mmCIF file of C-alpha atoms and ligand atoms in Angstrom:
data_model
loop_
_atom_site.group_PDB
_atom_site.id
_atom_site.type_symbol
_atom_site.label_atom_id
_atom_site.label_comp_id
_atom_site.label_asym_id
_atom_site.label_seq_id
_atom_site.Cartn_x
_atom_site.Cartn_y
_atom_site.Cartn_z
ATOM 1 C CA MET A 166 -31.848 -32.216 -30.401
ATOM 2 C CA ASP A 167 -32.534 -28.608 -31.272
ATOM 3 C CA GLN A 168 -33.304 -27.754 -27.729
ATOM 4 C CA ALA A 169 -30.183 -29.467 -26.460
ATOM 5 C CA ALA A 170 -28.057 -27.592 -28.990
ATOM 6 C CA ARG A 171 -29.580 -24.262 -27.987
ATOM 7 C CA LEU A 172 -28.937 -25.080 -24.353
ATOM 8 C CA ARG A 173 -25.339 -25.899 -25.112
ATOM 9 C CA ASP A 174 -24.949 -22.608 -26.972
ATOM 10 C CA LEU A 175 -26.477 -20.724 -24.101
ATOM 11 C CA VAL A 176 -24.119 -22.346 -21.611
ATOM 12 C CA LYS A 177 -21.175 -21.590 -23.893
ATOM 13 C CA GLU A 178 -22.255 -17.992 -24.226
ATOM 14 C CA ASN A 179 -22.728 -17.591 -20.498
ATOM 15 C CA ASN A 180 -19.372 -19.120 -19.744
ATOM 16 C CA SER A 181 -17.574 -16.946 -22.241
ATOM 17 C CA SER A 182 -19.272 -13.823 -20.915
ATOM 18 C CA VAL A 183 -18.092 -14.784 -17.423
ATOM 19 C CA LEU A 184 -14.575 -15.212 -18.741
ATOM 20 C CA GLN A 185 -14.631 -11.915 -20.578
ATOM 21 C CA GLU A 186 -15.967 -9.904 -17.691
ATOM 22 C CA PRO A 187 -13.183 -7.472 -16.742
ATOM 23 C CA GLU A 188 -11.902 -8.025 -13.255
ATOM 24 C CA LYS A 189 -11.607 -5.125 -10.851
ATOM 25 C CA PRO A 190 -8.271 -3.369 -11.132
ATOM 26 C CA ILE A 191 -6.189 -3.248 -7.971
ATOM 27 C CA ARG A 192 -3.882 -0.341 -7.213
ATOM 28 C CA ILE A 193 -0.814 -1.070 -5.123
ATOM 29 C CA TYR A 194 1.222 1.614 -3.370
ATOM 30 C CA THR A 195 4.322 0.965 -1.310
ATOM 31 C CA ILE A 196 4.919 3.587 1.357
ATOM 32 C CA PHE A 197 8.617 4.048 2.164
ATOM 33 C CA SER A 198 11.085 6.554 3.563
ATOM 34 C CA GLY A 199 14.788 7.105 3.994
ATOM 35 C CA LYS A 200 14.806 8.101 7.651
ATOM 36 C CA GLY A 201 12.730 6.192 10.192
ATOM 37 C CA GLY A 202 9.964 7.651 12.303
ATOM 38 C CA VAL A 203 8.787 10.161 9.691
ATOM 39 C CA GLY A 204 5.149 9.020 9.879
ATOM 40 C CA LYS A 205 4.739 6.181 7.333
ATOM 41 C CA THR A 206 2.575 3.950 9.496
ATOM 42 C CA ASN A 207 0.336 6.808 10.620
ATOM 43 C CA ILE A 208 -0.109 7.888 7.020
ATOM 44 C CA ALA A 209 -0.802 4.321 5.833
ATOM 45 C CA VAL A 210 -3.467 3.713 8.457
ATOM 46 C CA ASN A 211 -5.236 7.069 8.159
ATOM 47 C CA LEU A 212 -5.024 7.229 4.378
ATOM 48 C CA ALA A 213 -6.543 3.736 4.249
ATOM 49 C CA ILE A 214 -9.479 4.970 6.307
ATOM 50 C CA ALA A 215 -9.887 8.109 4.154
ATOM 51 C CA LEU A 216 -9.938 5.957 0.995
ATOM 52 C CA GLN A 217 -12.328 3.451 2.537
ATOM 53 C CA ARG A 218 -14.681 6.342 3.402
ATOM 54 C CA ARG A 219 -14.622 7.220 -0.281
ATOM 55 C CA GLY A 220 -15.953 3.823 -1.245
ATOM 56 C CA LYS A 221 -12.684 1.955 -1.846
ATOM 57 C CA ARG A 222 -11.912 -1.365 -0.227
ATOM 58 C CA VAL A 223 -8.450 -1.049 1.199
ATOM 59 C CA LEU A 224 -5.959 -3.642 2.429
ATOM 60 C CA ILE A 225 -2.876 -2.625 4.406
ATOM 61 C CA ILE A 226 0.023 -5.072 4.314
ATOM 62 C CA ASP A 227 2.261 -4.532 7.312
ATOM 63 C CA ALA A 228 5.629 -5.229 5.748
ATOM 64 C CA ASP A 229 7.794 -3.771 8.492
ATOM 65 C CA LEU A 230 10.048 -6.636 9.500
ATOM 66 C CA GLY A 231 11.492 -5.403 12.715
ATOM 67 C CA MET A 232 8.663 -3.468 14.255
ATOM 68 C CA ALA A 233 5.386 -4.262 12.581
ATOM 69 C CA ASN A 234 2.959 -1.907 14.268
ATOM 70 C CA VAL A 235 -0.025 -1.181 12.065
ATOM 71 C CA ASP A 236 -2.036 -3.279 14.523
ATOM 72 C CA VAL A 237 -0.778 -1.236 17.481
ATOM 73 C CA LEU A 238 -1.928 2.027 15.881
ATOM 74 C CA LEU A 239 -5.319 0.485 15.216
ATOM 75 C CA GLY A 240 -5.622 -0.973 18.703
ATOM 76 C CA ILE A 241 -6.193 -4.461 17.306
ATOM 77 C CA TYR A 242 -4.535 -7.652 18.429
ATOM 78 C CA PRO A 243 -4.136 -10.111 15.574
ATOM 79 C CA LYS A 244 -3.899 -13.755 16.574
ATOM 80 C CA HIS A 245 -2.230 -14.742 13.319
ATOM 81 C CA THR A 246 0.205 -13.260 10.831
ATOM 82 C CA ILE A 247 1.320 -14.108 7.330
ATOM 83 C CA TYR A 248 3.721 -16.519 9.024
ATOM 84 C CA ASP A 249 0.798 -18.762 9.982
ATOM 85 C CA VAL A 250 -0.499 -18.691 6.418
ATOM 86 C CA LEU A 251 2.811 -19.968 5.129
ATOM 87 C CA PHE A 252 4.007 -22.324 7.765
ATOM 88 C CA ASN A 253 0.897 -23.382 9.665
ATOM 89 C CA ARG A 254 -1.456 -23.630 6.678
ATOM 90 C CA TYR A 255 -3.707 -20.996 8.139
ATOM 91 C CA PRO A 256 -6.196 -19.451 5.635
ATOM 92 C CA LEU A 257 -5.151 -15.987 4.464
ATOM 93 C CA LYS A 258 -8.675 -14.641 4.635
ATOM 94 C CA ASP A 259 -8.881 -15.631 8.306
ATOM 95 C CA THR A 260 -5.532 -13.946 8.944
ATOM 96 C CA LEU A 261 -6.799 -10.581 7.735
ATOM 97 C CA VAL A 262 -8.016 -8.392 10.539
ATOM 98 C CA THR A 263 -10.749 -5.824 10.032
ATOM 99 C CA GLY A 264 -10.001 -2.402 11.451
ATOM 100 C CA HIS A 265 -11.903 0.881 11.667
ATOM 101 C CA GLU A 266 -14.420 1.548 8.909
ATOM 102 C CA GLY A 267 -13.818 -1.897 7.474
ATOM 103 C CA ILE A 268 -10.199 -1.536 6.378
ATOM 104 C CA LYS A 269 -8.382 -4.862 6.141
ATOM 105 C CA VAL A 270 -4.941 -5.501 7.587
ATOM 106 C CA LEU A 271 -2.562 -8.331 6.825
ATOM 107 C CA PRO A 272 -0.441 -8.449 9.979
ATOM 108 C CA GLY A 273 3.240 -8.759 9.250
ATOM 109 C CA GLY A 274 6.040 -9.393 11.657
ATOM 110 C CA SER A 275 8.967 -11.719 11.592
ATOM 111 C CA GLY A 276 7.355 -14.236 9.241
ATOM 112 C CA ILE A 277 7.829 -12.096 6.178
ATOM 113 C CA MET A 278 11.597 -12.533 6.278
ATOM 114 C CA GLU A 279 11.127 -16.216 5.529
ATOM 115 C CA LEU A 280 9.060 -15.624 2.419
ATOM 116 C CA ALA A 281 12.289 -15.677 0.460
ATOM 117 C CA VAL A 282 12.770 -19.379 1.140
ATOM 118 C CA LEU A 283 9.334 -20.662 0.169
ATOM 119 C CA ASP A 284 9.228 -23.871 -1.801
ATOM 120 C CA VAL A 285 7.056 -24.324 -4.873
ATOM 121 C CA GLU A 286 4.213 -25.903 -2.951
ATOM 122 C CA GLN A 287 4.118 -23.057 -0.425
ATOM 123 C CA LYS A 288 4.182 -20.462 -3.210
ATOM 124 C CA GLU A 289 1.269 -22.141 -4.918
ATOM 125 C CA ALA A 290 -0.635 -22.288 -1.658
ATOM 126 C CA LEU A 291 -0.001 -18.576 -1.097
ATOM 127 C CA GLY A 292 -1.206 -17.835 -4.606
ATOM 128 C CA ARG A 293 -4.420 -19.779 -4.045
ATOM 129 C CA GLU A 294 -4.990 -17.888 -0.817
ATOM 130 C CA PHE A 295 -4.542 -14.533 -2.552
ATOM 131 C CA MET A 296 -6.910 -15.534 -5.348
ATOM 132 C CA ALA A 297 -9.572 -16.322 -2.780
ATOM 133 C CA LEU A 298 -9.459 -12.847 -1.216
ATOM 134 C CA GLU A 299 -12.631 -10.842 -1.223
ATOM 135 C CA ASP A 300 -12.724 -7.778 -3.435
ATOM 136 C CA ILE A 301 -9.981 -5.266 -2.805
ATOM 137 C CA ASP A 302 -9.467 -2.005 -4.694
ATOM 138 C CA ILE A 303 -6.312 -0.590 -3.149
ATOM 139 C CA ILE A 304 -3.376 -2.163 -1.336
ATOM 140 C CA LEU A 305 -1.134 0.034 0.812
ATOM 141 C CA ILE A 306 2.137 -1.586 1.834
ATOM 142 C CA ASP A 307 3.725 -0.083 4.938
ATOM 143 C CA THR A 308 7.467 -0.741 5.012
ATOM 144 C CA GLY A 309 10.095 -0.214 7.691
ATOM 145 C CA ALA A 310 12.604 2.621 7.679
ATOM 146 C CA GLY A 311 15.269 2.817 4.992
ATOM 147 C CA ILE A 312 15.923 0.792 1.909
ATOM 148 C CA ASN A 313 16.822 -2.847 2.380
ATOM 149 C CA LYS A 314 16.160 -6.147 0.637
ATOM 150 C CA ASN A 315 12.699 -6.311 2.125
ATOM 151 C CA SER A 316 11.558 -2.830 1.152
ATOM 152 C CA LEU A 317 13.116 -3.202 -2.315
ATOM 153 C CA SER A 318 11.084 -6.384 -2.798
ATOM 154 C CA PHE A 319 7.890 -4.546 -2.021
ATOM 155 C CA ILE A 320 8.939 -1.567 -4.124
ATOM 156 C CA SER A 321 9.447 -3.863 -7.106
ATOM 157 C CA PHE A 322 6.088 -5.484 -6.376
ATOM 158 C CA SER A 323 4.041 -2.278 -6.404
ATOM 159 C CA GLN A 324 3.236 -0.017 -9.328
ATOM 160 C CA GLU A 325 3.600 3.239 -7.503
ATOM 161 C CA LEU A 326 5.489 4.517 -4.525
ATOM 162 C CA ILE A 327 4.693 6.998 -1.842
ATOM 163 C CA LEU A 328 7.815 8.528 -0.325
ATOM 164 C CA VAL A 329 7.291 10.083 3.095
ATOM 165 C CA THR A 330 9.704 12.676 4.443
ATOM 166 C CA THR A 331 9.661 15.500 6.959
ATOM 167 C CA PRO A 332 11.186 18.941 6.278
ATOM 168 C CA GLU A 333 14.220 18.054 8.449
ATOM 169 C CA PRO A 334 17.496 18.144 6.476
ATOM 170 C CA THR A 335 18.410 14.652 7.737
ATOM 171 C CA ALA A 336 15.082 13.204 6.522
ATOM 172 C CA LEU A 337 15.569 14.894 3.145
ATOM 173 C CA THR A 338 19.127 13.612 2.701
ATOM 174 C CA ASP A 339 17.941 10.108 3.557
ATOM 175 C CA ALA A 340 14.978 10.436 1.172
ATOM 176 C CA TYR A 341 17.418 11.371 -1.593
ATOM 177 C CA SER A 342 19.622 8.359 -0.750
ATOM 178 C CA ALA A 343 16.590 6.066 -0.819
ATOM 179 C CA ILE A 344 15.676 7.256 -4.326
ATOM 180 C CA LYS A 345 19.288 6.867 -5.404
ATOM 181 C CA ILE A 346 19.438 3.231 -4.246
ATOM 182 C CA MET A 347 16.086 2.540 -5.882
ATOM 183 C CA MET A 348 17.413 3.908 -9.178
ATOM 184 C CA GLN A 349 20.609 1.863 -8.823
ATOM 185 C CA PHE A 350 18.387 -1.219 -8.662
ATOM 186 C CA LYS A 351 16.679 -0.008 -11.850
ATOM 187 C CA LEU A 352 13.386 0.390 -10.037
ATOM 188 C CA ASN A 353 12.268 3.521 -11.816
ATOM 189 C CA LYS A 354 8.784 3.689 -10.338
ATOM 190 C CA ASN A 355 6.367 6.544 -10.350
ATOM 191 C CA THR A 356 7.078 8.177 -6.977
ATOM 192 C CA LYS A 357 4.769 10.531 -5.117
ATOM 193 C CA VAL A 358 5.971 12.575 -2.175
ATOM 194 C CA ILE A 359 4.194 13.363 1.080
ATOM 195 C CA VAL A 360 5.901 15.941 3.281
ATOM 196 C CA ASN A 361 4.814 15.148 6.837
ATOM 197 C CA ARG A 362 5.023 17.279 9.976
ATOM 198 C CA CYS A 363 5.010 20.593 8.138
ATOM 199 C CA PRO A 364 4.619 23.767 10.210
ATOM 200 C CA ASP A 365 2.676 25.275 7.272
ATOM 201 C CA SER A 366 1.584 24.394 3.741
ATOM 202 C CA GLY A 367 4.144 26.688 2.115
ATOM 203 C CA LEU A 368 7.033 24.763 3.597
ATOM 204 C CA GLY A 369 5.538 21.504 2.311
ATOM 205 C CA LYS A 370 5.662 22.746 -1.283
ATOM 206 C CA ASN A 371 9.090 24.241 -0.796
ATOM 207 C CA VAL A 372 10.521 20.987 0.617
ATOM 208 C CA TYR A 373 9.022 18.984 -2.246
ATOM 209 C CA GLY A 374 10.422 21.492 -4.752
ATOM 210 C CA ARG A 375 13.947 21.181 -3.391
ATOM 211 C CA LEU A 376 13.854 17.383 -3.250
ATOM 212 C CA ASN A 377 12.396 17.141 -6.745
ATOM 213 C CA SER A 378 14.961 19.445 -8.299
ATOM 214 C CA THR A 379 17.813 17.502 -6.635
ATOM 215 C CA THR A 380 16.579 14.081 -7.785
ATOM 216 C CA LYS A 381 15.858 15.474 -11.260
ATOM 217 C CA THR A 382 19.299 17.026 -11.609
ATOM 218 C CA PHE A 383 21.442 14.274 -10.141
ATOM 219 C CA LEU A 384 19.393 11.110 -10.675
ATOM 220 C CA ASN A 385 17.310 12.134 -13.671
ATOM 221 C CA LYS A 386 14.292 11.184 -11.577
ATOM 222 C CA PRO A 387 11.384 13.611 -11.261
ATOM 223 C CA LEU A 388 9.008 13.124 -8.336
ATOM 224 C CA GLU A 389 5.339 14.035 -7.984
ATOM 225 C CA MET A 390 3.878 16.082 -5.145
ATOM 226 C CA LEU A 391 1.063 14.151 -3.495
ATOM 227 C CA GLY A 392 0.558 16.440 -0.527
ATOM 228 C CA TYR A 393 1.671 17.572 2.895
ATOM 229 C CA VAL A 394 0.497 16.812 6.424
ATOM 230 C CA LEU A 395 0.711 19.527 9.034
ATOM 231 C CA ASN A 396 2.481 18.924 12.300
ATOM 232 C CA ASP A 397 -0.371 18.291 14.691
ATOM 233 C CA ASP A 398 -0.342 17.248 18.371
ATOM 234 C CA LYS A 399 -3.531 15.287 17.754
ATOM 235 C CA VAL A 400 -1.467 12.726 15.818
ATOM 236 C CA THR A 401 0.573 11.851 18.908
ATOM 237 C CA GLN A 402 -2.546 11.913 21.081
ATOM 238 C CA ALA A 403 -4.311 9.506 18.741
ATOM 239 C CA VAL A 404 -1.259 7.206 18.786
ATOM 240 C CA MET A 405 -1.437 7.163 22.582
ATOM 241 C CA GLU A 406 -5.134 6.329 22.353
ATOM 242 C CA GLN A 407 -4.453 3.619 19.758
ATOM 243 C CA THR A 408 -7.141 5.036 17.512
ATOM 244 C CA PRO A 409 -6.429 6.579 14.093
ATOM 245 C CA PHE A 410 -6.581 10.388 14.205
ATOM 246 C CA LEU A 411 -9.034 10.374 11.301
ATOM 247 C CA VAL A 412 -11.469 8.512 13.559
ATOM 248 C CA GLN A 413 -10.647 10.194 16.858
ATOM 249 C CA TYR A 414 -10.188 13.760 15.586
ATOM 250 C CA PRO A 415 -11.832 13.898 12.146
ATOM 251 C CA ASN A 416 -11.527 17.676 11.899
ATOM 252 C CA CYS A 417 -7.985 18.162 13.168
ATOM 253 C CA SER A 418 -5.538 19.708 10.717
ATOM 254 C CA ALA A 419 -3.733 16.392 10.080
ATOM 255 C CA SER A 420 -7.082 14.729 9.215
ATOM 256 C CA ARG A 421 -7.920 17.495 6.766
ATOM 257 C CA CYS A 422 -4.549 17.026 5.073
ATOM 258 C CA ILE A 423 -5.046 13.252 4.803
ATOM 259 C CA ASN A 424 -8.507 13.790 3.279
ATOM 260 C CA ARG A 425 -6.981 16.091 0.680
ATOM 261 C CA ILE A 426 -4.330 13.465 -0.134
ATOM 262 C CA ALA A 427 -7.033 10.778 -0.549
ATOM 263 C CA GLU A 428 -8.914 13.074 -2.946
ATOM 264 C CA GLU A 429 -5.718 13.698 -4.874
ATOM 265 C CA LEU A 430 -5.010 9.948 -5.140
ATOM 266 C CA LEU A 431 -8.484 9.280 -6.470
ATOM 267 C CA GLY A 432 -8.546 12.410 -8.596
ATOM 268 C CA ARG A 433 -8.963 12.842 -12.297
ATOM 269 C CA LYS A 434 -5.257 12.982 -13.072
ATOM 270 C CA GLU A 435 -4.794 9.609 -11.451
ATOM 271 C CA LEU A 436 -7.677 8.032 -13.329
ATOM 272 C CA ALA A 437 -6.331 9.334 -16.611
ATOM 273 C CA ASN A 438 -3.180 7.245 -16.340
ATOM 274 C CA GLY A 439 -4.992 4.379 -14.627
ATOM 275 C CA GLY A 440 -3.881 2.040 -17.375
ATOM 276 C CA ILE A 441 -0.271 2.058 -16.318
ATOM 277 C CA SER A 442 -0.788 2.294 -12.603
ATOM 278 C CA ARG A 443 -3.140 -0.609 -12.078
ATOM 279 C CA ILE A 444 -3.098 -4.325 -11.817
ATOM 280 C CA ASN A 445 -5.963 -5.918 -13.620
ATOM 281 C CA SER A 446 -6.507 -9.169 -11.871
ATOM 282 C CA ILE A 447 -5.712 -11.112 -8.796
ATOM 283 C CA GLN A 448 -3.711 -13.471 -11.070
ATOM 284 C CA GLN A 449 -1.496 -10.570 -12.072
ATOM 285 C CA LEU A 450 -1.107 -9.689 -8.414
ATOM 286 C CA TYR A 451 -0.048 -13.240 -7.685
ATOM 287 C CA ARG A 452 2.492 -13.267 -10.538
ATOM 288 C CA ARG A 453 4.033 -10.133 -9.059
ATOM 289 C CA LEU A 454 4.092 -11.727 -5.640
ATOM 290 C CA LEU A 455 5.955 -14.702 -7.061
ATOM 291 C CA LYS A 456 8.511 -12.356 -8.563
ATOM 292 C CA VAL A 457 9.046 -10.756 -5.196
ATOM 293 C CA PHE A 458 9.257 -13.929 -3.177
ATOM 294 C CA GLY A 459 10.442 -16.278 -5.886
HETATM 295 N N1 ATP B 156 1.795 14.985 11.310
HETATM 296 C C1 ATP B 156 2.312 14.705 12.526
HETATM 297 N N2 ATP B 156 2.219 15.603 13.522
HETATM 298 C C2 ATP B 156 2.739 15.327 14.754
HETATM 299 N N3 ATP B 156 3.371 14.192 15.049
HETATM 300 C C3 ATP B 156 3.503 13.246 14.106
HETATM 301 C C4 ATP B 156 2.976 13.449 12.784
HETATM 302 N N4 ATP B 156 3.262 12.344 12.050
HETATM 303 C C5 ATP B 156 3.927 11.506 12.878
HETATM 304 N N5 ATP B 156 4.085 12.037 14.109
HETATM 305 C C6 ATP B 156 4.770 11.431 15.266
HETATM 306 O O1 ATP B 156 5.803 10.598 14.790
HETATM 307 C C7 ATP B 156 5.688 9.303 15.384
HETATM 308 C C8 ATP B 156 6.186 8.243 14.422
HETATM 309 O O2 ATP B 156 5.222 8.013 13.402
HETATM 310 P P1 ATP B 156 5.124 6.631 12.611
HETATM 311 O O3 ATP B 156 5.220 5.493 13.551
HETATM 312 O O4 ATP B 156 3.942 6.712 11.748
HETATM 313 O O5 ATP B 156 6.473 6.719 11.765
HETATM 314 P P2 ATP B 156 7.103 5.598 10.811
HETATM 315 O O6 ATP B 156 7.714 6.305 9.661
HETATM 316 O O7 ATP B 156 6.112 4.551 10.532
HETATM 317 O O8 ATP B 156 8.247 5.003 11.765
HETATM 318 P P3 ATP B 156 9.148 3.689 11.458
HETATM 319 O O9 ATP B 156 10.170 4.134 10.461
HETATM 320 O O10 ATP B 156 9.739 3.372 12.791
HETATM 321 O O11 ATP B 156 8.233 2.646 10.927
HETATM 322 C C9 ATP B 156 4.223 9.179 15.770
HETATM 323 O O12 ATP B 156 4.064 8.305 16.846
HETATM 324 C C10 ATP B 156 3.838 10.586 16.120
HETATM 325 O O13 ATP B 156 4.119 10.836 17.486
HETATM 326 MG MG1 MG B 157 6.199 2.417 10.764
#
C-alpha cells in the first residue's frame, strides 16, 4: 500500500512539474510597408537567416496574398501551401519548407484569403496543427505592400511591427499613411523602422528622425529605429541568383547591415521588455490566430 501511494505521489509530482515547466516564448514580428517594392521580402528572408545563425529557430510566414515570393527568393519550390492544410487536410508540419541554414517557411499564396471563412472544425484543425509544430523561437510575417484587411489581420496578430521604408519621399509618405491607418484601427503596436536602400548610414538616421517626429507630432505615435540597410547591388544580384545575399555575399554591405539589425533585435534592450513583446505558449499563439481568422 505504502509503495503504491509513494508511486502515485511520484507520478503526481512528475506530472505537475511537466505542467509547470515554462514553455518557450515565441516572438512574432509582422514586416509591413506603405509603398511596395521597398525590400520587405529581402529583409524577411535575410534577417531570418541572420537570426537562425545566432541560434534562434525562425519561421517565415509568407502572408503576401497577391505575389507570395519568399520561396522564389530562397530558390525553393513548395509543393503545398497553407491552402492545402486548410482545405485538403494536409499536415502543417509537412507544408513547412526548410530553407538555407534551417529556416522554416510556411508558403502562402492565394489560400490565405480564404482563412476568413473557416468553419469551427477547420479552425480547430488548424489549431491542432500549430500546436504540433516543432520548436520555434521567432516568427517573421512577410506581408504584401500597403495596408489592407490582410495585413491588418497580421498586424493585429503580432506583438511587434517592423516598418520598412526607403529614403524616397513617396515611400515615406506611404509609410506615414500606413501608420495612420493602423492607428485608426486602434492597433497601437510597438513599431520598429528599417530604412532600406540608404546611400549612407547618416541618411538612414535622418530619414528615421523625420518620420518619427511626424508620426509623434500628428499621430501621437513614436517609432523606434531598428536599423538601416545600405543600397547594395549585391542584393539585386542575389535575387537574380535566387539565393539570399547573406548566404551568397556574407560580407557585402547589405549583409553587414542585416547582421547589425539581428544583433539589435536580440540585444539587451529587447530582452529587458521581453515580457510584453513575447507570446508564452503555442496555445496563446493559436488563440491569437483564432482572433485573426475568426
Ligand atoms: N538594400 C538594397 N539594395 C539594392 N537593391 C535592393 C535593396 N533592397 C531591395 N532591393 C531591390 O528591390 C527589389 C524589391 O525587393 P523586395 O521584393 O524585397 O521588396 P518588397 O517590399 O517585398 O516588395 P513587395 O511590396 O512587392 O512585396 C529587390 O528585388 C532588389 O532588386
Ligand atoms: Mg514582398
